[in-house]
PDB file of C-alpha atoms in Angstrom:
ATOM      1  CA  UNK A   1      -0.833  12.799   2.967  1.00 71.00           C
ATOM      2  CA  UNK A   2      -4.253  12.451   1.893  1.00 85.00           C
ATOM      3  CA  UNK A   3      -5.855   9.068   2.561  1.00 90.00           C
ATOM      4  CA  UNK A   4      -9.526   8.446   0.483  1.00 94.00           C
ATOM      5  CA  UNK A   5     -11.004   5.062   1.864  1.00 95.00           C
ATOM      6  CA  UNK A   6     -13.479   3.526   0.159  1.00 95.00           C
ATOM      7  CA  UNK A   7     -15.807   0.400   1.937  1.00 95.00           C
ATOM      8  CA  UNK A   8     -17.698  -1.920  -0.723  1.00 95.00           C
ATOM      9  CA  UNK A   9     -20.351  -4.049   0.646  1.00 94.00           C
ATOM     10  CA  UNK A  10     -19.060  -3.758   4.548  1.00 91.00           C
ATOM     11  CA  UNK A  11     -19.462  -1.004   7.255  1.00 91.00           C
ATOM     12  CA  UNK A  12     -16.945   1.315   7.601  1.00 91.00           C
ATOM     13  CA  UNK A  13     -15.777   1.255  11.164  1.00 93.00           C
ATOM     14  CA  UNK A  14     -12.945   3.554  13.266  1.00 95.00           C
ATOM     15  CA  UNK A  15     -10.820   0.469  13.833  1.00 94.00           C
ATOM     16  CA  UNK A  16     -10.176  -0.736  10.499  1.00 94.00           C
ATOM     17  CA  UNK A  17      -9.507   2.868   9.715  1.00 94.00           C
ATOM     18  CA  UNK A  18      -7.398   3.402  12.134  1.00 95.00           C
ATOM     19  CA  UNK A  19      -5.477  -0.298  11.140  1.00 94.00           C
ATOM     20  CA  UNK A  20      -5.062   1.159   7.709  1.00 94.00           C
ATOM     21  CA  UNK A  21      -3.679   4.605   8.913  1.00 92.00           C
ATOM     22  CA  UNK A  22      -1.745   2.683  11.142  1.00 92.00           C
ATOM     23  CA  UNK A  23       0.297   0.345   9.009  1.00 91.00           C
ATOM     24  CA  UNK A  24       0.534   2.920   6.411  1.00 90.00           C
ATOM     25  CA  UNK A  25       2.570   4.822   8.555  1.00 86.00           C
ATOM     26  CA  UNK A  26       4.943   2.099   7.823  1.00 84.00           C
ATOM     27  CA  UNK A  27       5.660   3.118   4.296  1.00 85.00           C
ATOM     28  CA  UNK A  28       6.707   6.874   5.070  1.00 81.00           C
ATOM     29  CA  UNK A  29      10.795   6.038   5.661  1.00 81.00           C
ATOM     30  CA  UNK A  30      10.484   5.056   1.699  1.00 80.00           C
ATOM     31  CA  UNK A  31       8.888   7.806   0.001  1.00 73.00           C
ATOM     32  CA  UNK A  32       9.615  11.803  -0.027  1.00 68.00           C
ATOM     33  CA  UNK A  33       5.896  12.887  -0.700  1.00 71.00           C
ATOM     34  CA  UNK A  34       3.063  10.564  -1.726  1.00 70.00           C
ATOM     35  CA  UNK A  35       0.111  12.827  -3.301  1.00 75.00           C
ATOM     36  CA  UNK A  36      -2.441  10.682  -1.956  1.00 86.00           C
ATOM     37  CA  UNK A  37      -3.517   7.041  -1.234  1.00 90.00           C
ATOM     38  CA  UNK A  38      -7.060   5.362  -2.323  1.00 95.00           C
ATOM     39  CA  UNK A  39      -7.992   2.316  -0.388  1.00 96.00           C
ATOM     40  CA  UNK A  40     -10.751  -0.121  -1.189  1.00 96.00           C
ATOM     41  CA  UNK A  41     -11.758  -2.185   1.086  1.00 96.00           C
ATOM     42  CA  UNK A  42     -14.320  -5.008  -0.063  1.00 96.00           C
ATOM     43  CA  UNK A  43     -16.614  -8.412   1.119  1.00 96.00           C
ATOM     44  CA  UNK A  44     -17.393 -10.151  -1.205  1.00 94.00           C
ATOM     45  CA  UNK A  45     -18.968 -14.041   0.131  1.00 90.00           C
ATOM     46  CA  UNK A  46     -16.029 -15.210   1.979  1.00 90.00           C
ATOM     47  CA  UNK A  47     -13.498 -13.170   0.769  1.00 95.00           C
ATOM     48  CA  UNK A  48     -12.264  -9.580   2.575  1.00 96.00           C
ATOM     49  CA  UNK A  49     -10.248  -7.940  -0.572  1.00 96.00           C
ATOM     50  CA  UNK A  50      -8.287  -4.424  -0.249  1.00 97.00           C
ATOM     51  CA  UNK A  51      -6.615  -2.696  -2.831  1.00 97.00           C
ATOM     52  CA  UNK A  52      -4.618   0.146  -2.289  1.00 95.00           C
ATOM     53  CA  UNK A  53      -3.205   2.610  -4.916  1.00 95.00           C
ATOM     54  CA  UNK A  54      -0.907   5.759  -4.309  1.00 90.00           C
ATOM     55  CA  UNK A  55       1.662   7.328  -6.771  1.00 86.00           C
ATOM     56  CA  UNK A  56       4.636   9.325  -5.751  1.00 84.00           C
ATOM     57  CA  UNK A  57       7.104  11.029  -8.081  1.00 80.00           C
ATOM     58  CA  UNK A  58       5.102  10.109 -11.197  1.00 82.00           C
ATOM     59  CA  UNK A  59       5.576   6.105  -9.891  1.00 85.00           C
ATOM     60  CA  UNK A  60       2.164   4.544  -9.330  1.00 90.00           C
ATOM     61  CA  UNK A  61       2.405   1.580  -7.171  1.00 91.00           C
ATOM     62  CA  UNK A  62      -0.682  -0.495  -6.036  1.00 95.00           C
ATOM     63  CA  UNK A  63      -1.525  -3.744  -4.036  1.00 96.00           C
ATOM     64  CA  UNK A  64      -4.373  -6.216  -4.088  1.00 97.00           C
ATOM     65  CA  UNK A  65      -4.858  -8.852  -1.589  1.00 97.00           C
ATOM     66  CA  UNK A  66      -7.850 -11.285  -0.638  1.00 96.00           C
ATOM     67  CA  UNK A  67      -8.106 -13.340   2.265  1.00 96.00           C
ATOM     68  CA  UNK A  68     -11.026 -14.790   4.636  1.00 96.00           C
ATOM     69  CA  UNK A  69      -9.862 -11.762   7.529  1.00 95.00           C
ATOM     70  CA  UNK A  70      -9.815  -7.900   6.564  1.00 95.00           C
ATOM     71  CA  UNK A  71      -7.018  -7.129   9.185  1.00 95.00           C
ATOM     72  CA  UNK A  72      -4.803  -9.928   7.147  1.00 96.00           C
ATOM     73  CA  UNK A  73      -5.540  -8.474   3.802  1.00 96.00           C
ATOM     74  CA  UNK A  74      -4.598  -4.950   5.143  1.00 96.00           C
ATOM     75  CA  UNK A  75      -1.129  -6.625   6.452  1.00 96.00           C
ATOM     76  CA  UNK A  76      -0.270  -8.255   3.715  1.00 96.00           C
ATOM     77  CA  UNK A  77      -1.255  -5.795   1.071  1.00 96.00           C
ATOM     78  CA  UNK A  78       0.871  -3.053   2.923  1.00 95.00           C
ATOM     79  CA  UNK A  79       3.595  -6.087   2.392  1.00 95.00           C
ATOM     80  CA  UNK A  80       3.421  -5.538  -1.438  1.00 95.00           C
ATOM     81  CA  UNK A  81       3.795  -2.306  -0.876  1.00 93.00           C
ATOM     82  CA  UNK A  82       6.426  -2.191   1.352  1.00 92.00           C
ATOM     83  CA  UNK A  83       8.350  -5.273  -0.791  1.00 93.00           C
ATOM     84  CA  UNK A  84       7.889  -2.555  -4.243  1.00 91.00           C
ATOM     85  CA  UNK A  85       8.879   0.414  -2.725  1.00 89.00           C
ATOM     86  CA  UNK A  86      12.390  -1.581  -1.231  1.00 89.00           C
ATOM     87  CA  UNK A  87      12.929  -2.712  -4.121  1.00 89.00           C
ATOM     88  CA  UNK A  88      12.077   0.897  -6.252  1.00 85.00           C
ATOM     89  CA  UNK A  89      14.760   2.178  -3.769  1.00 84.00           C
ATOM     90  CA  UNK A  90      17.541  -0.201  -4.182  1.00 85.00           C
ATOM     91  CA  UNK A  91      17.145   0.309  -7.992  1.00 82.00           C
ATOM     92  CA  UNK A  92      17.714   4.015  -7.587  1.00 77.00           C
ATOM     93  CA  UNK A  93      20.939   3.081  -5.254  1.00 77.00           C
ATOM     94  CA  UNK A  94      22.653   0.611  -7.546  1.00 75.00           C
ATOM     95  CA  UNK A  95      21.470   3.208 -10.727  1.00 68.00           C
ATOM     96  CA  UNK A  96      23.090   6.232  -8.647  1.00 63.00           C
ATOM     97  CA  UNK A  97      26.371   3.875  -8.152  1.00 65.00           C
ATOM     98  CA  UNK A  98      26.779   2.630 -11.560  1.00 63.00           C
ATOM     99  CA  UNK A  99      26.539   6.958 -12.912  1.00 61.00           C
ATOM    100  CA  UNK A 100      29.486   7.709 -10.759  1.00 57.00           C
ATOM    101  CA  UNK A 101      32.041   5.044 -11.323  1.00 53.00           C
TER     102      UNK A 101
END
């Protein structure tokens, strides 16, 4: 898993890298073999935004979240991602069902 970080306008520091590695360990039960993921993380005034894109099996799934507290954004964006990929998954499952009644 290759994991490309990307800090706009903010320092990059080992503990939000480490949060992002973190929770993105999360996502791993759902996918077979993600090529690679590309997170931005970016302050702009007030507002901590991260985006993060990845595509697996031709599928390209991405997140954007902004909030007034990086660690937030991070949570909740790996939410989206988490909430697409369930629901990516399921669809397979009921698709696989329906083929062999």
């Amino acid at each position: 898993m290759e994991l490309h970080m990307t800090f706009r306008h903010t320092a990059p520091t080992e503990a939000l890298k480490s949060h992002v590695e973190e929770k993105l360990g999360r996502l791993t039960k759902y996918f077979v073999k993600p090529e690679a993921f590309h997170v931005i993380l970016t302050v702009e005034r007030a507002r901590h935004i991260v985006e993060i894109t990845f595509s697996e099996n031709g599928n390209l799934y991405t997140a954007r979240e902004k909030t007034n507290n990086m660690y937030l954004s991070i949570d909740r964006t790996i939410h989206k991602l988490e909430h697409q990929l369930k629901k990516y998954k399921e669809k397979l499952k009921e698709h696989k069902k329906k083929r062999l009644i």
